[in-house]
Amino acid sequence: MQTHEIRRRFLEHFVRAGHTEVPSASLVLPDPNLLFVNAGMVQFKPYFLGQEAAPFRRATSVQKCVRTGDIEEVGVTTRHNTFFQMAGNFSFGDYFKEGAITFAWELITKSQEEGGYGFDPERIWVTAYESDPEAAEIWERVAGIPKERIQFRDGKDNYWDMGVPGPGGPCSEIYYDRGPKYGKEGGPVADEDRYIEIWNLVFMQDIRGELSPKLGHAPIGTLPKKNIDTGMGVERVAMLLQGVENVYETDLLRPIIDRAEQLTGRSYGVEHTDDVRFRVIADHVRSSAMLIADGVNPGNDGRGYVLRRLLRRIVRSARILGSEKPVMAEFMKVVSDLMAPSYPELATDFRRIETVAVGEETAFLKTLSTGSRLFDETVDQVRSKGGKKIAGTDAFTLHDTYGFPIDLTLEMASEAGLEVDEAGFRSLMAEQRDRAKADAQSRKHAHADLSIYKELVDRGATEFTGFDELTSEATVLALISGGVRVPVAEAGSEVEVILDRSPLYAEAGGQIADRGSITATGGVKLRVNDVQKIAKKVWVHKATVEAGQLTEGDTVLAQADPAWRGGATQGHSGTHLVHAALRQVLGPNAVQAGSLNKPGYLRFDFNWQGQLTEGQKADIEAISNDAVAENFPVNTFVTDLPSAKKMGAMALFGENYGDEVRVVEIGGPFSMELCGGTHVQHSSQIGPITLLGEASVGSGVRRVEAFVGLDSYKYLAKERALLAGVASSLKVPSEEVPARVEQLVERLKIAEKELERTKMAAVLSSAGKFVDTAQRIGEVLLVAEAAPEGVGAGDLRTLVTDIKGRFGTQPAIVVLLGNADGKVPFVVAVTKAAQDLGIKAGDLVGAFGPSIAGRGGGKPEMAQGAGSDPAGIAAGLAAVRARVAELVG
């Protein structure tokens, strides 16, 4: 049975049983505690936590999941996948244990002809929580499973909670016996390779405290409503129903391995080490495609770093298996063909997915080539000294200078039988940059206790009136201060105000929140500083009470600042025009990856490889301003999502849309996007759009910034004044400034080259002096001196090469230590005759390096690097002379 059919049968089974089918959520959700969705219940968390009332009593879904905590285990074992599909059925206060067990048993044992999976009931084993005899009794009574195939386990195996105080409950897991060839008898407690878990039923009935029942601690209470949360591993079921040895040989993964065999010339199933790499490719290719489809782009931290790591492991595995050419485009095409029947976005958005993956591959191949050479040299140096650990400074150099990720260094070091001073590396990383980067928006309510808002969320959504008016009469539903609900807010206090209706826009979709005021009779006045959403439906006005006393239940006037709103609508509508212009100039692959718009300013991130040309930027600006001049009407309407997509409306990747969506149309076909923000009524109201620049913000993601409206005019006026000042200084008309500046730059380049030649001649003139003062130690001539003051690393190498050449075929060593801008660049050169005596340039660096706090490396004939302590130059040179004396006896 094919995997797509397994999914279909699961959903149909539960829909027939009265469940609402819920589409898979994006792998990326605004949950501060999760990097990616990692379980089927994640999108239902607000219902289980009691933050929102569930809109249905029964639900079913097949959820996309990614777990990355054990990437290193992927391929090594045949049970780990980073991406997997979790089929689940959920009950919110409806059926409980008996219902969940009955539904599961019916599906897995019903014949395939009748729409089930057709598992042999005699090969099914189940486990139950050690304190849950009720579940065991139901299995025995409803399913007829004999007691000997029902095993009890402790909380570590058969109790579930979210890892924090909140809902939890005992589990019952369903296992399938694959037979004696896969392990010993005795059920799951004896061997989980033979007895494979396929389904976990969680009976959510408890409230856990700070200490988890998983570790033997008692729950602190009982939930008012008992819920069901189950998860069936689609890939594991496919493995069993398709009769293959492991999940990598199922219909949605084995074709990737087949393509990898063709591209590398190696065969799967011959050698274990190769098999691991084939499985890494199959797993990571699929995971990467699914992540890119949900809007993730390669980056240096967070989700982007995970994706980058997956893509780079694919490339490296393919290279080790023997592929000499790029492979990513081929692999992505296979994944698209395999997965599109269940996830059609992989086909419709294939070009973008392919572009992102291929772009990262291209960049990494350059990194891999350079970094691998340096890594090999580092390994040789460590081994030559009898060491077992690569220094943190070397790992940092690989990362910082050559873009070699630390996880790859760790992986390659392990393969070479070495360790890495990871603590030293982390310390250097901490010194280099502030790692406490935070997305302020995502953390505004990230770790707050949202239960205080539950009643308000259950009451219903805040009515947003701001599309039609800037001032609205409203009722104060609640006041919250310091995380506690309060009846009154006094003058001078900071308070969160929840109204039944509001004209103030709550931050969303890249548009920052409105500023404004809340007033009431008796001189009550609050300044609204920010507006955020709770559960996407309740507006929370963060305000300062400037005068009077506000009481829950008061009738108030809420007003959005007209000037602020006007500027914000200009910025947001301008963003839509720039997006449309980008797609006209660059094509359909230039799709949105993020945005920020506020009064007078817009920032737009989009997927694209490579820097934009000046011509492209000029065209984007011109097309955007042409649309402003056309005075296009701006129309908004609400429709269903399929209809909006059919019309061609653009959607933001990774965003979860409801059944109804709002479409913003500017100039008919010119721009049409799904958007909940505020906009101008005609495009001319945006005013001029001035592109400020374009830059990279991550692999495959570019950013343009622009001013709009009056801010655009002010910027252009400032630029005009600046140009006039330059023209006056150069004593030429403004239109001749570019040519005049070009002439001056060219003259400066000529002067700099002449100065460089003069400087180099002066440096080389000292070469003869160094040769004349060479010290003979045994058979070897040694020059170990301080370089002329101010000689940099590049000139130093030239000087040392010249000195070395003057010694001809004699055994000679040249060591020069410079002193430039507080740094100590150094170069060591060894003639062929001296190398024949066993002397290597790299070995000598270790003699003087500690004195100048420096490190470096290179080949036997030449090594170079730099130190940071000029005070140690004399001691370093003395150490070199002593080391050479040791080497030549």
Coordinates of C-alpha atoms in Angstrom, one line a residue, residues 80-580:
H80 CA 15.4 8.2 12.6
N81 CA 13.9 10.7 10.2
T82 CA 14.1 14.5 10.4
F83 CA 10.9 14.9 8.4
F84 CA 7.9 12.6 9.0
Q85 CA 4.1 12.6 8.8
M86 CA 2.1 12.2 11.9
A87 CA -1.5 11.1 11.4
G88 CA -3.7 11.8 14.4
N89 CA -7.3 12.0 15.7
F90 CA -8.3 14.4 18.5
S91 CA -11.2 14.7 20.9
F92 CA -11.8 17.9 22.8
G93 CA -14.1 16.8 25.7
D94 CA -15.9 14.3 23.5
Y95 CA -15.0 10.6 23.4
F96 CA -12.2 9.2 25.6
K97 CA -10.2 6.0 26.1
E98 CA -12.8 3.5 24.8
G99 CA -13.5 5.6 21.7
A100 CA -9.8 6.2 20.9
I101 CA -9.0 2.5 21.3
T102 CA -12.0 1.4 19.2
F103 CA -11.3 3.8 16.3
A104 CA -7.6 2.7 16.2
W105 CA -8.3 -1.0 16.4
E106 CA -11.0 -0.8 13.6
L107 CA -8.6 1.0 11.2
I108 CA -5.5 -1.1 11.7
T109 CA -7.3 -4.5 11.6
K110 CA -10.1 -3.9 9.1
S111 CA -9.3 -5.6 5.8
Q112 CA -7.8 -3.6 3.0
E113 CA -10.7 -4.4 0.8
E114 CA -13.0 -2.7 3.4
G115 CA -10.8 0.4 3.6
G116 CA -8.5 -0.6 6.5
Y117 CA -4.8 -1.4 6.8
G118 CA -5.3 -5.2 7.2
F119 CA -2.8 -5.8 10.0
D120 CA -3.0 -9.3 11.5
P121 CA -4.7 -8.9 14.9
E122 CA -2.5 -11.8 16.3
R123 CA 0.6 -9.7 15.7
I124 CA -0.6 -6.6 17.5
W125 CA 0.8 -5.8 21.0
V126 CA -0.1 -2.8 23.2
T127 CA 1.4 -1.1 26.2
A128 CA -0.4 0.8 28.9
Y129 CA 0.7 3.1 31.7
E130 CA 1.6 1.2 34.9
S131 CA -1.2 3.0 36.8
D132 CA -3.9 2.6 34.1
P133 CA -5.5 -0.8 34.3
E134 CA -8.6 0.7 32.7
A135 CA -6.8 1.0 29.3
A136 CA -5.7 -2.6 29.5
E137 CA -9.2 -3.7 30.3
I138 CA -10.6 -1.9 27.3
W139 CA -8.0 -3.4 25.0
E140 CA -8.9 -6.8 26.2
R141 CA -12.7 -6.3 26.0
V142 CA -13.0 -4.2 22.8
A143 CA -10.1 -5.5 20.8
G144 CA -9.9 -9.0 22.2
I145 CA -6.1 -8.7 22.8
P146 CA -5.1 -11.3 25.4
K147 CA -3.5 -10.2 28.6
E148 CA -0.1 -11.7 27.6
R149 CA 0.1 -9.2 24.7
I150 CA -0.7 -6.2 27.0
Q151 CA 2.3 -4.8 28.8
F152 CA 2.6 -2.1 31.5
R153 CA 5.3 0.5 31.5
D154 CA 6.4 3.4 33.7
G155 CA 6.0 7.1 33.0
K156 CA 9.1 7.5 30.9
D157 CA 7.5 5.3 28.2
N158 CA 3.8 5.6 28.8
Y159 CA 3.0 9.0 30.2
W160 CA 2.8 12.2 28.0
D161 CA 3.0 15.9 28.8
M162 CA 4.3 19.0 27.1
G163 CA 7.4 19.3 29.2
V164 CA 5.9 22.2 31.2
P165 CA 3.1 22.6 33.7
G166 CA -0.2 21.9 31.9
P167 CA -2.2 19.1 30.5
G168 CA -1.0 15.5 30.4
G169 CA -2.1 11.9 30.7
P170 CA -1.2 8.3 30.4
C171 CA -0.5 6.7 27.0
S172 CA -1.3 3.5 25.3
E173 CA 1.0 2.5 22.4
I174 CA 0.3 0.0 19.6
Y175 CA 3.1 -2.2 18.4
Y176 CA 3.4 -4.7 15.5
D177 CA 5.5 -7.9 15.8
R178 CA 7.7 -8.2 12.7
G179 CA 8.7 -11.7 13.6
P180 CA 11.6 -13.7 15.1
K181 CA 14.2 -12.7 12.4
Y182 CA 14.1 -9.1 13.8
G183 CA 14.8 -9.9 17.4
K184 CA 13.9 -11.8 20.6
E185 CA 10.4 -12.6 21.8
G186 CA 8.8 -10.9 24.8
G187 CA 6.9 -7.9 23.4
P188 CA 8.0 -4.2 23.3
V189 CA 9.6 -4.4 26.7
A190 CA 12.0 -6.9 25.4
D191 CA 12.9 -5.6 21.9
E192 CA 11.6 -2.5 20.1
D193 CA 13.4 -3.4 16.9
R194 CA 11.2 -6.5 16.5
Y195 CA 8.1 -4.9 18.0
I196 CA 7.7 -1.6 16.1
E197 CA 5.6 1.2 17.6
I198 CA 3.1 2.5 15.1
W199 CA 0.5 4.5 17.1
N200 CA 0.4 6.3 20.4
L201 CA -2.9 7.1 22.1
V202 CA -2.7 9.8 24.7
F203 CA -5.5 10.0 27.3
M204 CA -5.2 13.6 28.3
Q205 CA -6.9 13.8 31.7
D206 CA -4.4 15.3 34.2
I207 CA -2.9 18.7 35.1
R208 CA 0.8 18.3 35.8
G209 CA 2.7 20.6 38.1
E210 CA 6.3 21.7 38.0
L211 CA 7.3 18.0 38.4
S212 CA 6.3 15.6 35.7
P213 CA 4.4 12.3 36.2
K214 CA 6.8 10.9 33.6
L215 CA 9.3 10.9 36.5
G216 CA 6.9 9.4 39.0
H217 CA 5.4 12.6 40.4
A218 CA 1.7 12.8 41.0
P219 CA -0.5 15.2 38.9
I220 CA -1.7 18.2 40.8
G221 CA -5.3 18.0 39.4
T222 CA -7.7 16.7 36.9
L223 CA -8.7 18.5 33.6
P224 CA -12.4 19.6 33.6
K225 CA -12.7 17.9 30.2
K226 CA -10.9 14.8 29.1
N227 CA -9.2 14.9 25.7
I228 CA -7.7 12.5 23.2
D229 CA -4.5 13.2 21.3
T230 CA -3.1 10.3 19.1
G231 CA -0.3 10.0 16.6
M232 CA 0.3 7.3 14.0
G233 CA 3.6 7.3 12.3
V234 CA 2.8 7.2 8.6
E235 CA 6.3 6.2 7.5
R236 CA 6.4 3.3 9.9
V237 CA 3.1 2.0 8.8
A238 CA 4.2 2.3 5.2
M239 CA 7.3 0.3 6.0
L240 CA 5.2 -2.5 7.4
L241 CA 2.5 -2.5 4.7
Q242 CA 5.1 -2.4 1.9
G243 CA 7.1 -5.2 3.4
V244 CA 10.5 -3.4 3.4
E245 CA 13.3 -3.5 6.0
N246 CA 13.2 0.2 7.1
V247 CA 11.6 3.5 6.3
Y248 CA 14.3 4.5 3.8
E249 CA 13.1 1.7 1.5
T250 CA 9.5 2.9 1.4
D251 CA 8.0 4.4 -1.7
L252 CA 8.7 8.1 -0.8
L253 CA 12.3 7.7 0.1
R254 CA 13.8 4.8 -1.8
P255 CA 13.5 6.6 -5.2
I256 CA 15.8 9.3 -3.8
I257 CA 18.4 6.7 -3.0
D258 CA 18.0 5.2 -6.5
R259 CA 18.7 8.6 -8.0
A260 CA 21.7 9.0 -5.7
E261 CA 23.1 5.7 -6.9
Q262 CA 22.8 7.0 -10.5
L263 CA 24.6 10.3 -9.7
T264 CA 27.4 8.8 -7.6
G265 CA 28.1 5.4 -9.2
R266 CA 27.9 3.6 -5.9
S267 CA 25.3 1.0 -4.8
Y268 CA 23.1 1.0 -1.8
G269 CA 23.1 -2.2 0.3
V270 CA 26.7 -3.1 -0.3
E271 CA 28.7 -1.3 2.4
H272 CA 27.4 0.1 5.7
T273 CA 29.3 3.5 5.6
D274 CA 27.9 4.2 2.1
D275 CA 24.4 3.1 3.2
V276 CA 24.5 5.7 6.0
R277 CA 25.3 8.4 3.5
F278 CA 22.6 7.3 1.0
R279 CA 20.1 7.4 3.9
V280 CA 21.3 10.9 4.9
I281 CA 20.7 12.1 1.4
A282 CA 17.3 10.6 1.2
D283 CA 16.1 12.0 4.5
H284 CA 17.7 15.4 4.3
V285 CA 16.6 16.0 0.7
R286 CA 13.0 15.5 1.6
S287 CA 13.2 17.5 4.8
S288 CA 14.9 20.4 3.0
A289 CA 12.3 20.6 0.3
M290 CA 9.5 20.6 2.8
L291 CA 11.2 23.3 4.9
I292 CA 11.8 25.5 1.9
A293 CA 8.2 25.0 0.7
D294 CA 7.1 26.5 4.1
G295 CA 9.2 29.6 3.7
V296 CA 12.5 28.6 5.5
N297 CA 15.7 29.9 3.9
P298 CA 19.3 28.9 4.7
G299 CA 20.9 31.1 7.3
N300 CA 23.3 31.3 10.2
D301 CA 21.0 30.8 13.1
G302 CA 17.7 29.3 14.1
R303 CA 15.6 27.6 11.5
G304 CA 17.8 28.9 8.7
Y305 CA 20.8 27.2 10.2
V306 CA 19.0 23.9 10.5
L307 CA 18.1 24.0 6.8
R308 CA 21.7 25.0 5.9
R309 CA 23.0 22.1 7.8
L310 CA 20.7 19.6 6.1
L311 CA 21.6 20.9 2.7
R312 CA 25.3 20.9 3.3
R313 CA 25.2 17.3 4.7
I314 CA 23.5 16.3 1.4
V315 CA 26.2 17.9 -0.7
R316 CA 29.1 16.5 1.3
S317 CA 27.5 13.0 1.4
A318 CA 27.1 13.0 -2.4
R319 CA 30.7 14.1 -2.8
I320 CA 32.1 11.4 -0.6
L321 CA 30.0 8.8 -2.5
G322 CA 31.7 9.9 -5.7
S323 CA 29.6 12.6 -7.3
E324 CA 31.7 15.2 -9.1
K325 CA 28.8 17.4 -10.3
P326 CA 26.1 19.4 -8.5
V327 CA 23.2 17.2 -7.4
M328 CA 20.6 19.4 -5.7
A329 CA 18.5 20.1 -8.7
E330 CA 18.2 16.4 -9.5
F331 CA 17.2 15.5 -5.9
M332 CA 14.7 18.3 -5.6
K333 CA 12.9 17.2 -8.7
V334 CA 12.6 13.6 -7.4
V335 CA 11.1 14.9 -4.1
S336 CA 8.7 17.1 -5.9
D337 CA 7.4 14.2 -8.0
L338 CA 7.1 11.9 -5.0
M339 CA 5.5 14.2 -2.5
A340 CA 3.3 16.5 -4.6
P341 CA 0.3 14.2 -4.6
S342 CA -0.1 15.0 -0.9
Y343 CA 1.6 18.4 -0.9
P344 CA 0.9 20.1 -4.2
E345 CA 2.8 23.2 -3.3
L346 CA 6.0 21.3 -4.0
A347 CA 5.0 21.2 -7.7
T348 CA 3.5 24.7 -8.0
D349 CA 6.4 26.3 -6.2
F350 CA 9.1 24.0 -7.5
R351 CA 11.2 26.7 -9.2
R352 CA 11.6 28.7 -6.0
I353 CA 12.4 25.6 -3.9
E354 CA 15.0 24.4 -6.5
T355 CA 16.5 27.9 -6.7
V356 CA 17.0 28.1 -2.9
A357 CA 18.5 24.6 -2.7
V358 CA 20.8 25.0 -5.7
G359 CA 22.0 28.4 -4.5
E360 CA 23.1 27.0 -1.1
E361 CA 24.8 24.0 -2.9
T362 CA 26.7 26.4 -5.1
A363 CA 27.9 28.5 -2.2
F364 CA 28.8 25.5 -0.1
L365 CA 30.8 23.8 -2.8
K366 CA 33.2 26.8 -2.7
T367 CA 33.4 26.6 1.0
L368 CA 33.9 22.8 1.0
S369 CA 36.8 23.0 -1.4
T370 CA 38.7 25.7 0.5
G371 CA 37.8 24.6 4.0
S372 CA 38.6 20.9 3.4
R373 CA 42.1 21.8 2.4
L374 CA 42.7 23.8 5.5
F375 CA 41.0 21.1 7.6
D376 CA 43.3 18.4 6.2
E377 CA 46.4 20.6 6.9
T378 CA 45.1 21.1 10.5
V379 CA 44.7 17.4 11.0
D380 CA 48.2 16.8 9.7
Q381 CA 49.6 19.3 12.2
V382 CA 47.7 17.8 15.1
R383 CA 48.8 14.3 14.2
S384 CA 52.5 15.3 13.6
K385 CA 52.6 16.5 17.2
G386 CA 50.9 13.4 18.6
G387 CA 47.8 15.3 19.5
K388 CA 44.2 14.1 19.6
K389 CA 42.3 17.3 19.6
I390 CA 41.8 20.2 17.1
A391 CA 42.2 23.5 18.9
G392 CA 39.2 25.8 19.3
T393 CA 41.2 28.5 17.5
D394 CA 41.6 26.3 14.4
A395 CA 37.9 25.4 14.4
F396 CA 37.1 29.1 14.7
T397 CA 39.4 30.0 11.8
L398 CA 37.6 27.4 9.7
H399 CA 34.3 28.9 10.6
D400 CA 35.0 32.6 10.6
T401 CA 37.5 32.8 7.7
Y402 CA 36.4 30.0 5.4
G403 CA 32.7 29.6 6.3
F404 CA 33.2 26.0 7.5
P405 CA 30.3 25.2 10.0
I406 CA 31.3 23.8 13.3
D407 CA 29.1 20.8 13.0
L408 CA 30.9 19.8 9.8
T409 CA 34.3 20.3 11.6
L410 CA 33.0 18.1 14.4
E411 CA 31.7 15.5 12.0
M412 CA 35.0 15.4 9.9
A413 CA 37.1 15.3 13.0
S414 CA 35.2 12.3 14.3
E415 CA 35.8 10.5 11.0
A416 CA 39.5 11.3 11.4
G417 CA 39.6 9.9 14.9
L418 CA 40.1 13.3 16.5
E419 CA 38.2 15.5 18.9
V420 CA 37.6 19.3 18.7
D421 CA 38.0 21.8 21.5
E422 CA 34.3 22.8 21.2
A423 CA 34.3 24.9 24.4
G424 CA 37.2 26.9 23.1
F425 CA 35.4 27.5 19.8
R426 CA 32.2 28.6 21.6
S427 CA 34.2 31.0 23.7
L428 CA 35.7 32.6 20.6
M429 CA 32.3 32.9 19.0
A430 CA 30.9 34.5 22.1
E431 CA 33.7 37.1 22.0
Q432 CA 33.2 37.8 18.3
R433 CA 29.5 38.7 18.4
D434 CA 26.5 39.2 20.6
R435 CA 24.5 36.0 20.3
A436 CA 21.5 37.4 22.0
K437 CA 19.6 38.3 18.9
A438 CA 15.9 38.4 19.4
D439 CA 12.9 38.9 17.2
A440 CA 11.0 41.4 19.4
Q441 CA 7.7 40.8 17.7
S442 CA 7.7 37.0 18.3
R443 CA 8.6 37.5 22.0
K444 CA 6.1 40.1 22.9
H445 CA 3.9 37.4 24.4
A446 CA 6.3 34.5 23.9
H447 CA 6.6 33.1 27.3
A448 CA 3.7 34.9 29.0
D449 CA 1.0 32.9 30.8
L450 CA -1.7 33.3 28.2
S451 CA -4.3 31.6 30.3
I452 CA -5.3 35.0 31.7
Y453 CA -6.7 35.8 28.2
K454 CA -8.6 32.6 27.8
E455 CA -12.0 34.0 28.8
L456 CA -11.5 36.9 26.4
V457 CA -10.5 34.6 23.6
D458 CA -13.5 32.4 24.2
R459 CA -15.8 35.4 24.2
G460 CA -14.9 36.0 20.6
A461 CA -12.7 38.2 18.3
T462 CA -12.2 41.9 18.7
E463 CA -14.2 43.7 16.1
F464 CA -11.7 45.7 14.0
T465 CA -13.3 48.8 12.7
G466 CA -10.2 50.5 11.3
F467 CA -10.8 49.7 7.7
D468 CA -13.7 52.1 7.7
E469 CA -13.0 54.6 10.5
L470 CA -10.3 56.0 12.8
T471 CA -12.4 56.6 15.8
S472 CA -14.8 54.1 17.4
E473 CA -16.9 53.9 20.5
A474 CA -16.0 50.7 22.5
T475 CA -16.5 49.0 25.9
V476 CA -13.6 48.1 28.1
L477 CA -13.8 44.3 28.5
A478 CA -10.7 43.8 30.7
L479 CA -7.7 45.6 32.1
I480 CA -4.4 43.6 32.7
S481 CA -1.4 44.9 34.6
G482 CA 1.7 42.9 35.4
G483 CA 0.1 39.7 34.1
V484 CA -2.9 40.1 36.5
R485 CA -6.4 41.2 35.7
V486 CA -7.3 44.4 37.5
P487 CA -10.6 46.3 37.9
V488 CA -9.1 49.8 37.6
A489 CA -6.1 51.5 36.0
E490 CA -4.8 54.6 37.7
A491 CA -3.0 57.6 36.2
G492 CA 0.7 56.9 35.6
S493 CA 0.3 53.2 35.2
E494 CA 1.1 50.9 32.3
V495 CA -1.9 48.7 31.4
E496 CA -3.2 46.3 28.7
V497 CA -6.7 47.3 27.6
I498 CA -9.0 44.8 25.8
L499 CA -11.9 46.4 24.0
D500 CA -14.9 44.8 22.3
R501 CA -14.1 46.8 19.1
S502 CA -11.2 48.9 18.0
P503 CA -10.0 51.1 15.0
L504 CA -6.4 50.6 16.0
Y505 CA -4.5 48.1 13.8
A506 CA -2.8 45.3 15.7
E507 CA 0.7 44.4 14.4
A508 CA 0.6 41.8 11.7
G509 CA 1.6 41.0 8.2
G510 CA 4.7 43.2 8.4
Q511 CA 2.7 46.3 9.3
I512 CA 3.6 47.7 12.7
A513 CA 0.8 48.6 15.1
D514 CA -1.1 51.9 15.2
R515 CA -0.4 54.5 17.8
G516 CA -3.3 56.4 19.2
S517 CA -5.4 57.1 22.2
I518 CA -8.3 55.9 24.4
T519 CA -10.4 58.5 26.1
A520 CA -13.4 58.5 28.4
T521 CA -15.6 60.9 30.3
G522 CA -14.2 62.6 33.3
G523 CA -10.9 63.5 31.6
V524 CA -9.7 59.9 31.3
K525 CA -6.9 59.7 28.7
L526 CA -4.6 56.8 27.7
R527 CA -1.7 56.9 25.2
V528 CA -1.7 53.7 23.1
N529 CA 1.9 52.7 22.5
D530 CA 1.4 49.3 20.8
V531 CA -1.4 46.9 19.8
Q532 CA -0.8 43.1 19.7
K533 CA -3.0 40.1 19.0
I534 CA -3.6 37.2 21.3
A535 CA -4.6 33.9 19.5
K536 CA -4.9 36.0 16.3
K537 CA -8.2 37.3 17.5
V538 CA -8.1 39.5 20.6
W539 CA -6.6 43.0 20.3
V540 CA -4.4 43.9 23.3
H541 CA -3.8 47.7 23.6
K542 CA -0.6 48.4 25.5
A543 CA -1.2 51.9 27.0
T544 CA 0.0 54.5 29.5
V545 CA -2.7 56.1 31.6
E546 CA -1.9 59.8 31.3
A547 CA -4.9 61.2 33.2
G548 CA -7.9 60.0 35.2
Q549 CA -8.9 56.5 36.1
L550 CA -10.1 53.8 33.7
T551 CA -12.4 51.1 35.0
E552 CA -13.5 47.8 33.5
G553 CA -16.8 48.2 31.8
D554 CA -16.3 51.9 30.9
T555 CA -17.5 53.2 27.5
V556 CA -14.5 54.8 25.7
L557 CA -13.5 56.4 22.4
A558 CA -10.6 54.6 20.8
Q559 CA -8.7 56.6 18.1
A560 CA -5.9 55.8 15.8
D561 CA -3.4 58.6 15.2
P562 CA -4.4 59.8 11.7
A563 CA -0.9 60.9 10.7
W564 CA 0.6 57.6 11.8
R565 CA -2.1 55.6 10.0
G566 CA -1.7 57.6 6.9
G567 CA 2.0 57.0 6.8
A568 CA 1.6 53.3 7.6
T569 CA -0.9 52.8 4.8
Q570 CA 1.5 54.5 2.4
G571 CA 4.3 52.1 3.5
H572 CA 2.1 49.0 3.2
S573 CA 0.6 49.8 -0.2
G574 CA 4.1 50.8 -1.4
T575 CA 5.3 47.3 -0.3
H576 CA 2.7 45.7 -2.6
L577 CA 3.9 47.9 -5.6
V578 CA 7.5 47.1 -5.0
H579 CA 6.7 43.4 -4.8
A580 CA 4.8 43.5 -8.1

